[in-house]
């Protein structure tokens, strides 16, 4: 499917969420990997859509006729 590699992440979480993350990491590390992948994928898609929307707005602005007084 994809070529993968390991990375080390260090995050600061509220204590209760940190405890849950540590538990999940010990009991189901694959799930935690999927959660991180899901979040990063959503972020990447959002950025792409935002950049596409920004470039479409610029193109639309340049195509509109301008009135000269």
mmCIF file of C-alpha atoms in Angstrom:
data_model
loop_
_atom_site.group_PDB
_atom_site.id
_atom_site.type_symbol
_atom_site.label_atom_id
_atom_site.label_comp_id
_atom_site.label_asym_id
_atom_site.label_seq_id
_atom_site.Cartn_x
_atom_site.Cartn_y
_atom_site.Cartn_z
ATOM 1 C CA UNK A 1 0.000 0.000 0.000
ATOM 2 C CA UNK A 2 2.188 2.884 1.283
ATOM 3 C CA UNK A 3 5.833 3.051 2.147
ATOM 4 C CA UNK A 4 5.965 3.806 5.868
ATOM 5 C CA UNK A 5 8.550 4.744 8.455
ATOM 6 C CA UNK A 6 8.591 5.236 12.194
ATOM 7 C CA UNK A 7 8.605 8.657 13.838
ATOM 8 C CA UNK A 8 8.857 9.775 17.442
ATOM 9 C CA UNK A 9 6.207 12.233 18.578
ATOM 10 C CA UNK A 10 6.146 14.182 21.787
ATOM 11 C CA UNK A 11 2.856 15.849 22.643
ATOM 12 C CA UNK A 12 1.549 17.704 25.660
ATOM 13 C CA UNK A 13 -1.899 16.495 26.680
ATOM 14 C CA UNK A 14 -4.139 17.028 29.690
ATOM 15 C CA UNK A 15 -3.375 14.394 32.334
ATOM 16 C CA UNK A 16 -6.519 12.334 31.844
ATOM 17 C CA UNK A 17 -6.146 12.207 28.073
ATOM 18 C CA UNK A 18 -2.426 11.453 28.423
ATOM 19 C CA UNK A 19 -3.280 8.494 30.672
ATOM 20 C CA UNK A 20 -5.748 7.206 28.081
ATOM 21 C CA UNK A 21 -3.206 7.650 25.291
ATOM 22 C CA UNK A 22 -0.595 5.709 27.265
ATOM 23 C CA UNK A 23 -3.072 2.913 27.911
ATOM 24 C CA UNK A 24 -4.035 2.714 24.238
ATOM 25 C CA UNK A 25 -0.371 2.777 23.232
ATOM 26 C CA UNK A 26 0.266 -0.258 25.441
ATOM 27 C CA UNK A 27 -2.884 -2.200 24.575
ATOM 28 C CA UNK A 28 -3.490 -1.281 20.918
ATOM 29 C CA UNK A 29 -0.626 0.693 19.349
ATOM 30 C CA UNK A 30 -2.020 0.102 15.846
ATOM 31 C CA UNK A 31 -5.216 1.966 16.802
ATOM 32 C CA UNK A 32 -3.210 4.920 18.064
ATOM 33 C CA UNK A 33 -1.257 4.972 14.795
ATOM 34 C CA UNK A 34 -4.513 5.001 12.826
ATOM 35 C CA UNK A 35 -5.867 7.876 14.942
ATOM 36 C CA UNK A 36 -2.756 9.967 14.278
ATOM 37 C CA UNK A 37 -2.828 9.081 10.562
ATOM 38 C CA UNK A 38 -6.512 10.049 10.398
ATOM 39 C CA UNK A 39 -5.860 13.413 12.020
ATOM 40 C CA UNK A 40 -2.904 14.234 9.805
ATOM 41 C CA UNK A 41 -4.811 13.147 6.689
ATOM 42 C CA UNK A 42 -7.735 15.421 7.577
ATOM 43 C CA UNK A 43 -5.330 18.304 8.135
ATOM 44 C CA UNK A 44 -3.655 17.694 4.779
ATOM 45 C CA UNK A 45 -6.994 17.580 2.956
ATOM 46 C CA UNK A 46 -8.175 20.758 4.708
ATOM 47 C CA UNK A 47 -4.982 22.599 3.732
ATOM 48 C CA UNK A 48 -5.291 21.435 0.133
ATOM 49 C CA UNK A 49 -8.924 22.547 -0.078
ATOM 50 C CA UNK A 50 -8.140 25.890 1.534
ATOM 51 C CA UNK A 51 -5.252 26.535 -0.883
ATOM 52 C CA UNK A 52 -7.420 25.498 -3.839
ATOM 53 C CA UNK A 53 -10.211 27.792 -2.662
ATOM 54 C CA UNK A 54 -7.761 30.680 -2.198
ATOM 55 C CA UNK A 55 -6.345 30.268 -5.710
ATOM 56 C CA UNK A 56 -9.872 30.017 -7.168
ATOM 57 C CA UNK A 57 -10.828 33.263 -5.400
ATOM 58 C CA UNK A 58 -7.797 35.063 -6.807
ATOM 59 C CA UNK A 59 -8.562 33.762 -10.313
ATOM 60 C CA UNK A 60 -12.220 34.788 -10.012
ATOM 61 C CA UNK A 61 -11.255 38.278 -8.837
ATOM 62 C CA UNK A 62 -8.919 38.785 -11.788
ATOM 63 C CA UNK A 63 -11.614 37.661 -14.262
ATOM 64 C CA UNK A 64 -14.242 40.147 -13.082
ATOM 65 C CA UNK A 65 -14.583 43.266 -15.239
ATOM 66 C CA UNK A 66 -13.432 46.493 -13.633
ATOM 67 C CA UNK A 67 -15.233 49.783 -14.028
ATOM 68 C CA UNK A 68 -13.021 52.730 -14.802
ATOM 69 C CA UNK A 69 -14.481 56.081 -13.612
#
